[in-house]
mmCIF file with all atom_site columns, C-alpha atoms and ligand atoms in Angstrom:
data_model
loop_
_atom_site.group_PDB
_atom_site.id
_atom_site.type_symbol
_atom_site.label_atom_id
_atom_site.label_alt_id
_atom_site.label_comp_id
_atom_site.label_asym_id
_atom_site.label_entity_id
_atom_site.label_seq_id
_atom_site.pdbx_PDB_ins_code
_atom_site.Cartn_x
_atom_site.Cartn_y
_atom_site.Cartn_z
_atom_site.occupancy
_atom_site.B_iso_or_equiv
_atom_site.pdbx_formal_charge
_atom_site.auth_seq_id
_atom_site.auth_comp_id
_atom_site.auth_asym_id
_atom_site.auth_atom_id
_atom_site.pdbx_PDB_model_num
ATOM   1   C  CA  . MET A 1 1   ? -0.062  -0.166 0.348  1.00 0.00 ? 276 MET A CA  1
ATOM   2   C  CA  . THR A 1 2   ? 1.389   3.041  -0.450 1.00 0.00 ? 277 THR A CA  1
ATOM   3   C  CA  . PHE A 1 3   ? 1.742   6.107  1.977  1.00 0.00 ? 278 PHE A CA  1
ATOM   4   C  CA  . THR A 1 4   ? -0.587  9.054  1.097  1.00 0.00 ? 279 THR A CA  1
ATOM   5   C  CA  . TRP A 1 5   ? -0.919  12.913 3.032  1.00 0.00 ? 280 TRP A CA  1
ATOM   6   C  CA  . THR A 1 6   ? -4.547  12.103 4.071  1.00 0.00 ? 281 THR A CA  1
ATOM   7   C  CA  . PRO A 1 7   ? -6.562  15.530 5.503  1.00 0.00 ? 282 PRO A CA  1
ATOM   8   C  CA  . HIS A 1 8   ? -6.221  14.148 9.125  1.00 0.00 ? 283 HIS A CA  1
ATOM   9   C  CA  . ARG A 1 9   ? -1.937  14.674 8.555  1.00 0.00 ? 284 ARG A CA  1
ATOM   10  C  CA  . PHE A 1 10  ? -2.875  18.034 8.230  1.00 0.00 ? 285 PHE A CA  1
ATOM   11  C  CA  . ALA A 1 11  ? -4.320  18.614 11.693 1.00 0.00 ? 286 ALA A CA  1
ATOM   12  C  CA  . GLY A 1 12  ? -1.848  21.061 12.852 1.00 0.00 ? 287 GLY A CA  1
ATOM   13  C  CA  . GLY A 1 13  ? -3.710  24.172 12.075 1.00 0.00 ? 288 GLY A CA  1
ATOM   14  C  CA  . ALA A 1 14  ? -0.053  25.347 10.926 1.00 0.00 ? 289 ALA A CA  1
ATOM   15  C  CA  . LEU A 1 15  ? 2.081   24.713 8.089  1.00 0.00 ? 290 LEU A CA  1
ATOM   16  C  CA  . ALA A 1 16  ? 5.038   24.730 9.766  1.00 0.00 ? 291 ALA A CA  1
ATOM   17  C  CA  . LEU A 1 17  ? 3.539   22.169 12.547 1.00 0.00 ? 292 LEU A CA  1
ATOM   18  C  CA  . ASP A 1 18  ? 1.917   20.118 9.650  1.00 0.00 ? 293 ASP A CA  1
ATOM   19  C  CA  . VAL A 1 19  ? 5.955   19.576 8.454  1.00 0.00 ? 294 VAL A CA  1
ATOM   20  C  CA  . ALA A 1 20  ? 6.884   18.323 12.431 1.00 0.00 ? 295 ALA A CA  1
ATOM   21  C  CA  . ASN A 1 21  ? 4.105   15.904 12.704 1.00 0.00 ? 296 ASN A CA  1
ATOM   22  C  CA  . SER A 1 22  ? 5.991   14.124 9.350  1.00 0.00 ? 297 SER A CA  1
ATOM   23  C  CA  . VAL A 1 23  ? 7.443   12.068 12.548 1.00 0.00 ? 298 VAL A CA  1
ATOM   24  C  CA  . VAL A 1 24  ? 4.671   10.373 13.580 1.00 0.00 ? 299 VAL A CA  1
ATOM   25  C  CA  . LEU A 1 25  ? 4.815   8.543  17.438 1.00 0.00 ? 300 LEU A CA  1
ATOM   26  C  CA  . ARG A 1 26  ? 7.995   11.102 17.845 1.00 0.00 ? 301 ARG A CA  1
ATOM   27  C  CA  . PHE A 1 27  ? 7.880   10.060 21.521 1.00 0.00 ? 302 PHE A CA  1
ATOM   28  C  CA  . ASP A 1 28  ? 8.040   6.237  21.329 1.00 0.00 ? 303 ASP A CA  1
ATOM   29  C  CA  . PRO A 1 29  ? 11.518  5.164  19.424 1.00 0.00 ? 304 PRO A CA  1
ATOM   30  C  CA  . ALA A 1 30  ? 10.267  1.903  18.391 1.00 0.00 ? 305 ALA A CA  1
ATOM   31  C  CA  . ARG A 1 31  ? 7.554   2.720  16.546 1.00 0.00 ? 306 ARG A CA  1
ATOM   32  C  CA  . ARG A 1 32  ? 8.461   6.081  15.289 1.00 0.00 ? 307 ARG A CA  1
ATOM   33  C  CA  . ILE A 1 33  ? 8.429   7.046  11.648 1.00 0.00 ? 308 ILE A CA  1
ATOM   34  C  CA  . ASP A 1 34  ? 9.642   9.588  9.846  1.00 0.00 ? 309 ASP A CA  1
ATOM   35  C  CA  . ARG A 1 35  ? 7.731   10.119 6.814  1.00 0.00 ? 310 ARG A CA  1
ATOM   36  C  CA  . TYR A 1 36  ? 9.759   12.756 5.001  1.00 0.00 ? 311 TYR A CA  1
ATOM   37  C  CA  . ALA A 1 37  ? 12.451  9.393  4.551  1.00 0.00 ? 312 ALA A CA  1
ATOM   38  C  CA  . ASP A 1 38  ? 10.898  8.625  1.655  1.00 0.00 ? 313 ASP A CA  1
ATOM   39  C  CA  . PRO A 1 39  ? 12.284  11.557 -1.068 1.00 0.00 ? 314 PRO A CA  1
ATOM   40  C  CA  . ALA A 1 40  ? 8.673   10.678 -2.948 1.00 0.00 ? 315 ALA A CA  1
ATOM   41  C  CA  . ALA A 1 41  ? 6.686   11.168 0.112  1.00 0.00 ? 316 ALA A CA  1
ATOM   42  C  CA  . MET A 1 42  ? 8.496   14.010 1.625  1.00 0.00 ? 317 MET A CA  1
ATOM   43  C  CA  . ASP A 1 43  ? 8.071   15.629 -2.279 1.00 0.00 ? 318 ASP A CA  1
ATOM   44  C  CA  . ALA A 1 44  ? 4.680   14.716 -2.202 1.00 0.00 ? 319 ALA A CA  1
ATOM   45  C  CA  . PHE A 1 45  ? 3.863   16.803 1.017  1.00 0.00 ? 320 PHE A CA  1
ATOM   46  C  CA  . ALA A 1 46  ? 3.992   19.973 -1.076 1.00 0.00 ? 321 ALA A CA  1
ATOM   47  C  CA  . ASP A 1 47  ? 1.117   19.276 -3.204 1.00 0.00 ? 322 ASP A CA  1
ATOM   48  C  CA  . ALA A 1 48  ? -1.094  17.479 0.006  1.00 0.00 ? 323 ALA A CA  1
ATOM   49  C  CA  . ALA A 1 49  ? -0.380  21.058 2.067  1.00 0.00 ? 324 ALA A CA  1
ATOM   50  C  CA  . SER A 1 50  ? -1.762  23.063 -0.877 1.00 0.00 ? 325 SER A CA  1
ATOM   51  C  CA  . LEU A 1 51  ? -4.585  21.430 -0.753 1.00 0.00 ? 326 LEU A CA  1
ATOM   52  C  CA  . HIS A 1 52  ? -5.144  20.601 3.335  1.00 0.00 ? 327 HIS A CA  1
ATOM   53  C  CA  . CYS A 1 53  ? -3.212  22.841 5.326  1.00 0.00 ? 328 CYS A CA  1
ATOM   54  C  CA  . ALA A 1 54  ? -4.990  25.153 6.829  1.00 0.00 ? 329 ALA A CA  1
ATOM   55  C  CA  . GLU A 1 55  ? -2.754  27.573 5.474  1.00 0.00 ? 330 GLU A CA  1
ATOM   56  C  CA  . ARG A 1 56  ? -3.353  26.654 2.282  1.00 0.00 ? 331 ARG A CA  1
ATOM   57  C  CA  . GLU A 1 57  ? -4.227  30.639 1.710  1.00 0.00 ? 332 GLU A CA  1
ATOM   58  C  CA  . GLN A 1 58  ? -0.956  31.243 2.114  1.00 0.00 ? 333 GLN A CA  1
ATOM   59  C  CA  . ALA A 1 59  ? 0.446   27.935 0.709  1.00 0.00 ? 334 ALA A CA  1
ATOM   60  C  CA  . GLN A 1 60  ? -0.501  27.957 -2.574 1.00 0.00 ? 335 GLN A CA  1
ATOM   61  C  CA  . ALA A 1 61  ? 0.893   25.504 -5.446 1.00 0.00 ? 336 ALA A CA  1
ATOM   62  C  CA  . LEU A 1 62  ? 4.064   24.627 -3.243 1.00 0.00 ? 337 LEU A CA  1
ATOM   63  C  CA  . ALA A 1 63  ? 6.833   23.461 -4.904 1.00 0.00 ? 338 ALA A CA  1
ATOM   64  C  CA  . PRO A 1 64  ? 8.631   20.757 -3.795 1.00 0.00 ? 339 PRO A CA  1
ATOM   65  C  CA  . VAL A 1 65  ? 11.912  21.029 -1.496 1.00 0.00 ? 340 VAL A CA  1
ATOM   66  C  CA  . PRO A 1 66  ? 15.307  20.554 -3.884 1.00 0.00 ? 341 PRO A CA  1
ATOM   67  C  CA  . PRO A 1 67  ? 17.119  17.567 -2.755 1.00 0.00 ? 342 PRO A CA  1
ATOM   68  C  CA  . VAL A 1 68  ? 20.152  20.150 -2.074 1.00 0.00 ? 343 VAL A CA  1
ATOM   69  C  CA  . ARG A 1 69  ? 17.611  21.566 0.511  1.00 0.00 ? 344 ARG A CA  1
ATOM   70  C  CA  . ARG A 1 70  ? 17.080  18.691 2.337  1.00 0.00 ? 345 ARG A CA  1
ATOM   71  C  CA  . SER A 1 71  ? 19.086  18.797 4.913  1.00 0.00 ? 346 SER A CA  1
ATOM   72  C  CA  . THR A 1 72  ? 18.799  21.787 5.870  1.00 0.00 ? 347 THR A CA  1
ATOM   73  C  CA  . PHE A 1 73  ? 14.460  21.778 5.557  1.00 0.00 ? 348 PHE A CA  1
ATOM   74  C  CA  . ILE A 1 74  ? 14.858  18.536 8.003  1.00 0.00 ? 349 ILE A CA  1
ATOM   75  C  CA  . GLY A 1 75  ? 17.278  21.035 9.821  1.00 0.00 ? 350 GLY A CA  1
ATOM   76  C  CA  . LEU A 1 76  ? 14.114  23.566 10.274 1.00 0.00 ? 351 LEU A CA  1
ATOM   77  C  CA  . ARG A 1 77  ? 11.732  20.737 11.216 1.00 0.00 ? 352 ARG A CA  1
ATOM   78  C  CA  . GLU A 1 78  ? 13.581  19.581 14.074 1.00 0.00 ? 353 GLU A CA  1
ATOM   79  C  CA  . ALA A 1 79  ? 14.254  23.158 15.628 1.00 0.00 ? 354 ALA A CA  1
ATOM   80  C  CA  . ILE A 1 80  ? 10.347  23.660 15.051 1.00 0.00 ? 355 ILE A CA  1
ATOM   81  C  CA  . ASP A 1 81  ? 9.211   20.284 16.480 1.00 0.00 ? 356 ASP A CA  1
ATOM   82  C  CA  . SER A 1 82  ? 11.804  21.271 19.459 1.00 0.00 ? 357 SER A CA  1
ATOM   83  C  CA  . HIS A 1 83  ? 10.598  24.655 20.085 1.00 0.00 ? 358 HIS A CA  1
ATOM   84  C  CA  . PHE A 1 84  ? 7.257   24.343 20.205 1.00 0.00 ? 359 PHE A CA  1
ATOM   85  C  CA  . ARG A 1 85  ? 7.023   21.445 21.375 1.00 0.00 ? 360 ARG A CA  1
ATOM   86  C  CA  . ALA A 1 86  ? 8.889   23.013 24.612 1.00 0.00 ? 361 ALA A CA  1
ATOM   87  C  CA  . GLU A 1 87  ? 6.756   26.438 24.078 1.00 0.00 ? 362 GLU A CA  1
ATOM   88  C  CA  . ALA A 1 88  ? 3.584   24.199 24.751 1.00 0.00 ? 363 ALA A CA  1
ATOM   89  C  CA  . THR A 1 89  ? 4.088   22.990 28.127 1.00 0.00 ? 364 THR A CA  1
ATOM   90  C  CA  . GLY A 1 90  ? 5.908   26.051 29.763 1.00 0.00 ? 365 GLY A CA  1
ATOM   91  C  CA  . GLU A 1 91  ? 9.036   24.888 29.096 1.00 0.00 ? 366 GLU A CA  1
ATOM   92  C  CA  . GLY A 1 92  ? 10.458  27.183 26.013 1.00 0.00 ? 367 GLY A CA  1
ATOM   93  C  CA  . THR A 1 93  ? 14.066  28.462 26.476 1.00 0.00 ? 368 THR A CA  1
ATOM   94  C  CA  . ALA A 1 94  ? 15.682  31.124 24.704 1.00 0.00 ? 369 ALA A CA  1
ATOM   95  C  CA  . ALA A 1 95  ? 18.254  28.435 23.356 1.00 0.00 ? 370 ALA A CA  1
ATOM   96  C  CA  . LEU A 1 96  ? 16.096  26.584 21.399 1.00 0.00 ? 371 LEU A CA  1
ATOM   97  C  CA  . LEU A 1 97  ? 13.889  29.815 20.301 1.00 0.00 ? 372 LEU A CA  1
ATOM   98  C  CA  . ALA A 1 98  ? 17.638  31.101 19.094 1.00 0.00 ? 373 ALA A CA  1
ATOM   99  C  CA  . ARG A 1 99  ? 18.157  27.793 16.933 1.00 0.00 ? 374 ARG A CA  1
ATOM   100 C  CA  . LEU A 1 100 ? 14.920  27.893 15.165 1.00 0.00 ? 375 LEU A CA  1
ATOM   101 C  CA  . LEU A 1 101 ? 15.409  31.507 14.386 1.00 0.00 ? 376 LEU A CA  1
ATOM   102 C  CA  . GLU A 1 102 ? 19.025  30.317 13.198 1.00 0.00 ? 377 GLU A CA  1
ATOM   103 C  CA  . ALA A 1 103 ? 17.137  27.631 11.099 1.00 0.00 ? 378 ALA A CA  1
ATOM   104 C  CA  . ILE A 1 104 ? 14.457  29.761 9.738  1.00 0.00 ? 379 ILE A CA  1
ATOM   105 C  CA  . ALA A 1 105 ? 17.296  32.246 8.902  1.00 0.00 ? 380 ALA A CA  1
ATOM   106 C  CA  . GLY A 1 106 ? 19.302  29.409 6.801  1.00 0.00 ? 381 GLY A CA  1
ATOM   107 C  CA  . THR A 1 107 ? 16.320  27.913 4.846  1.00 0.00 ? 382 THR A CA  1
ATOM   108 C  CA  . LEU A 1 108 ? 15.194  32.071 3.291  1.00 0.00 ? 383 LEU A CA  1
ATOM   109 C  CA  . ARG A 1 109 ? 18.707  32.246 2.554  1.00 0.00 ? 384 ARG A CA  1
ATOM   110 C  CA  . LEU A 1 110 ? 18.725  28.844 0.711  1.00 0.00 ? 385 LEU A CA  1
ATOM   111 C  CA  . SER A 1 111 ? 15.668  29.109 -0.649 1.00 0.00 ? 386 SER A CA  1
ATOM   112 C  CA  . GLY A 1 112 ? 16.171  33.055 -1.838 1.00 0.00 ? 387 GLY A CA  1
ATOM   113 C  CA  . ALA A 1 113 ? 12.570  33.278 0.146  1.00 0.00 ? 388 ALA A CA  1
ATOM   114 C  CA  . ASP A 1 114 ? 11.140  31.912 -3.005 1.00 0.00 ? 389 ASP A CA  1
ATOM   115 C  CA  . PRO A 1 115 ? 7.461   32.189 -2.185 1.00 0.00 ? 390 PRO A CA  1
ATOM   116 C  CA  . ARG A 1 116 ? 6.552   29.410 -3.340 1.00 0.00 ? 391 ARG A CA  1
ATOM   117 C  CA  . ALA A 1 117 ? 9.166   26.892 -1.976 1.00 0.00 ? 392 ALA A CA  1
ATOM   118 C  CA  . LEU A 1 118 ? 7.457   24.629 0.265  1.00 0.00 ? 393 LEU A CA  1
ATOM   119 C  CA  . ASP A 1 119 ? 10.498  25.158 2.671  1.00 0.00 ? 394 ASP A CA  1
ATOM   120 C  CA  . THR A 1 120 ? 9.651   29.317 2.537  1.00 0.00 ? 395 THR A CA  1
ATOM   121 C  CA  . ALA A 1 121 ? 6.548   28.709 3.506  1.00 0.00 ? 396 ALA A CA  1
ATOM   122 C  CA  . THR A 1 122 ? 7.231   26.584 6.218  1.00 0.00 ? 397 THR A CA  1
ATOM   123 C  CA  . ALA A 1 123 ? 9.652   29.069 7.520  1.00 0.00 ? 398 ALA A CA  1
ATOM   124 C  CA  . HIS A 1 124 ? 7.272   31.866 7.240  1.00 0.00 ? 399 HIS A CA  1
ATOM   125 C  CA  . SER A 1 125 ? 4.564   29.908 8.875  1.00 0.00 ? 400 SER A CA  1
ATOM   126 C  CA  . ALA A 1 126 ? 7.440   29.307 11.812 1.00 0.00 ? 401 ALA A CA  1
ATOM   127 C  CA  . LEU A 1 127 ? 7.885   32.751 12.052 1.00 0.00 ? 402 LEU A CA  1
ATOM   128 C  CA  . ARG A 1 128 ? 4.290   33.672 12.398 1.00 0.00 ? 403 ARG A CA  1
ATOM   129 C  CA  . LEU A 1 129 ? 3.706   31.092 15.479 1.00 0.00 ? 404 LEU A CA  1
ATOM   130 C  CA  . ALA A 1 130 ? 6.423   32.684 17.100 1.00 0.00 ? 405 ALA A CA  1
ATOM   131 C  CA  . VAL A 1 131 ? 4.858   35.943 17.632 1.00 0.00 ? 406 VAL A CA  1
ATOM   132 C  CA  . MET A 1 132 ? 1.392   34.332 17.416 1.00 0.00 ? 407 MET A CA  1
ATOM   133 C  CA  . ALA A 1 133 ? -0.697  36.688 19.625 1.00 0.00 ? 408 ALA A CA  1
ATOM   134 C  CA  . GLU A 1 134 ? -2.518  33.444 22.253 1.00 0.00 ? 409 GLU A CA  1
ATOM   135 C  CA  . PRO A 1 135 ? 0.590   31.215 22.523 1.00 0.00 ? 410 PRO A CA  1
ATOM   136 C  CA  . GLU A 1 136 ? -1.508  28.892 24.255 1.00 0.00 ? 411 GLU A CA  1
ATOM   137 C  CA  . ARG A 1 137 ? -2.895  27.663 21.684 1.00 0.00 ? 412 ARG A CA  1
ATOM   138 C  CA  . LEU A 1 138 ? -0.519  25.712 21.056 1.00 0.00 ? 413 LEU A CA  1
ATOM   139 C  CA  . LYS A 1 139 ? -0.938  21.930 22.497 1.00 0.00 ? 414 LYS A CA  1
ATOM   140 C  CA  . ILE A 1 140 ? 0.134   18.630 22.031 1.00 0.00 ? 415 ILE A CA  1
ATOM   141 C  CA  . CYS A 1 141 ? -2.207  15.941 20.995 1.00 0.00 ? 416 CYS A CA  1
ATOM   142 C  CA  . PRO A 1 142 ? -2.442  13.932 24.513 1.00 0.00 ? 417 PRO A CA  1
ATOM   143 C  CA  . ASN A 1 143 ? -2.972  10.531 22.102 1.00 0.00 ? 418 ASN A CA  1
ATOM   144 C  CA  . CYS A 1 144 ? -0.551  10.790 19.526 1.00 0.00 ? 419 CYS A CA  1
ATOM   145 C  CA  . GLY A 1 145 ? 1.793   13.335 20.471 1.00 0.00 ? 420 GLY A CA  1
ATOM   146 C  CA  . TRP A 1 146 ? 1.502   15.891 16.995 1.00 0.00 ? 421 TRP A CA  1
ATOM   147 C  CA  . LEU A 1 147 ? 1.444   19.591 17.758 1.00 0.00 ? 422 LEU A CA  1
ATOM   148 C  CA  . PHE A 1 148 ? -1.185  21.510 17.093 1.00 0.00 ? 423 PHE A CA  1
ATOM   149 C  CA  . LEU A 1 149 ? -3.167  25.142 16.770 1.00 0.00 ? 424 LEU A CA  1
ATOM   150 C  CA  . ASP A 1 150 ? -6.003  25.084 18.728 1.00 0.00 ? 425 ASP A CA  1
ATOM   151 C  CA  . ARG A 1 151 ? -8.579  27.821 16.613 1.00 0.00 ? 426 ARG A CA  1
ATOM   152 C  CA  . SER A 1 152 ? -11.288 26.975 18.102 1.00 0.00 ? 427 SER A CA  1
ATOM   153 C  CA  . ARG A 1 153 ? -13.415 30.037 19.510 1.00 0.00 ? 428 ARG A CA  1
ATOM   154 C  CA  . ASN A 1 154 ? -13.228 28.657 23.146 1.00 0.00 ? 429 ASN A CA  1
ATOM   155 C  CA  . ARG A 1 155 ? -10.018 27.305 22.982 1.00 0.00 ? 430 ARG A CA  1
ATOM   156 C  CA  . SER A 1 156 ? -11.472 24.536 23.797 1.00 0.00 ? 431 SER A CA  1
ATOM   157 C  CA  . ARG A 1 157 ? -10.312 21.194 21.436 1.00 0.00 ? 432 ARG A CA  1
ATOM   158 C  CA  . ALA A 1 158 ? -7.809  18.521 23.068 1.00 0.00 ? 433 ALA A CA  1
ATOM   159 C  CA  . TRP A 1 159 ? -7.090  16.295 20.117 1.00 0.00 ? 434 TRP A CA  1
ATOM   160 C  CA  . CYS A 1 160 ? -5.343  17.032 16.939 1.00 0.00 ? 435 CYS A CA  1
ATOM   161 C  CA  . ASP A 1 161 ? -8.215  15.428 15.113 1.00 0.00 ? 436 ASP A CA  1
ATOM   162 C  CA  . MET A 1 162 ? -11.367 14.637 17.105 1.00 0.00 ? 437 MET A CA  1
ATOM   163 C  CA  . ALA A 1 163 ? -12.648 11.928 14.480 1.00 0.00 ? 438 ALA A CA  1
ATOM   164 C  CA  . VAL A 1 164 ? -8.647  10.120 15.063 1.00 0.00 ? 439 VAL A CA  1
ATOM   165 C  CA  . CYS A 1 165 ? -7.534  10.870 18.108 1.00 0.00 ? 440 CYS A CA  1
ATOM   166 C  CA  . GLY A 1 166 ? -10.652 11.764 20.309 1.00 0.00 ? 441 GLY A CA  1
ATOM   167 C  CA  . ASN A 1 167 ? -12.768 8.946  18.803 1.00 0.00 ? 442 ASN A CA  1
ATOM   168 C  CA  . ARG A 1 168 ? -10.266 6.562  20.408 1.00 0.00 ? 443 ARG A CA  1
ATOM   169 C  CA  . ASN A 1 169 ? -9.941  7.873  23.450 1.00 0.00 ? 444 ASN A CA  1
ATOM   170 C  CA  . LYS A 1 170 ? -13.255 7.854  24.079 1.00 0.00 ? 445 LYS A CA  1
ATOM   171 C  CA  . ALA A 1 171 ? -13.658 4.501  23.036 1.00 0.00 ? 446 ALA A CA  1
ATOM   172 C  CA  . SER A 1 172 ? -10.750 2.906  25.199 1.00 0.00 ? 447 SER A CA  1
ATOM   173 C  CA  . ARG A 1 173 ? -12.363 4.902  28.235 1.00 0.00 ? 448 ARG A CA  1
ATOM   174 C  CA  . HIS A 1 174 ? -15.464 3.469  27.458 1.00 0.00 ? 449 HIS A CA  1
ATOM   175 C  CA  . TYR A 1 175 ? -13.898 0.317  27.374 1.00 0.00 ? 450 TYR A CA  1
ATOM   176 C  CA  . TYR A 1 176 ? -12.215 0.497  31.046 1.00 0.00 ? 451 TYR A CA  1
ATOM   177 C  CA  . ARG A 1 177 ? -15.871 2.194  32.150 1.00 0.00 ? 452 ARG A CA  1
ATOM   178 C  CA  . ARG A 1 178 ? -17.402 -1.695 31.106 1.00 0.00 ? 453 ARG A CA  1
ATOM   179 C  CA  . LYS A 1 179 ? -14.179 -3.509 32.937 1.00 0.00 ? 454 LYS A CA  1
ATOM   180 C  CA  . GLU A 1 180 ? -14.487 -1.714 35.677 1.00 0.00 ? 455 GLU A CA  1
ATOM   181 C  CA  . GLY A 1 181 ? -17.936 -2.467 35.917 1.00 0.00 ? 456 GLY A CA  1
ATOM   182 C  CA  . MET A 1 182 ? -17.665 -5.968 35.343 1.00 0.00 ? 457 MET A CA  1
ATOM   183 C  CA  . ARG A 1 183 ? -15.728 -6.271 38.134 1.00 0.00 ? 458 ARG A CA  1
ATOM   184 C  CA  . ALA A 1 184 ? -18.245 -4.426 40.509 1.00 0.00 ? 459 ALA A CA  1
HETATM 185 ZN ZN1 . ZN  B 2 .   ? -3.566  12.750 17.908 1.00 0.00 ? 542 ZN  B ZN1 1
#
């Protein structure tokens, strides 16, 4: 079965977070999958982001990252994840922010800030996130560990994607309740 970038994979609510979430189950070394490890999948991400990303208005018809810029782009992805993951848990540091800003600057230097390139668009998205007015909207999904931006009016979103992680969690809570009921 070939891998496809479904709308669920753009649940991050911002292009930079969707890019960070290309590593699935980051916290679990045994099951962690880097979807960018396959260059064809990494190229296909650009098209899918233009269709499904919450920032698609700023990310229209994105071009894939050329091979010579891939390692810089991966460096940007890792800096995005480290910084915003720490921010979401209140553990952000000046060093992580500095690393992110350096990665953004390096990416833009290399891409010539070409607005149609995926790496440029990701760097711009990361900058918007870094200065956003309501940083408490940045969250980590308790089921899958993805980063996401809670764009709901009352900031009540708990899961990256209610249909995927929320339902799974509801199902397991239901299971435990039943188990406890049986024991009683
Ligand atoms: Zn999730």
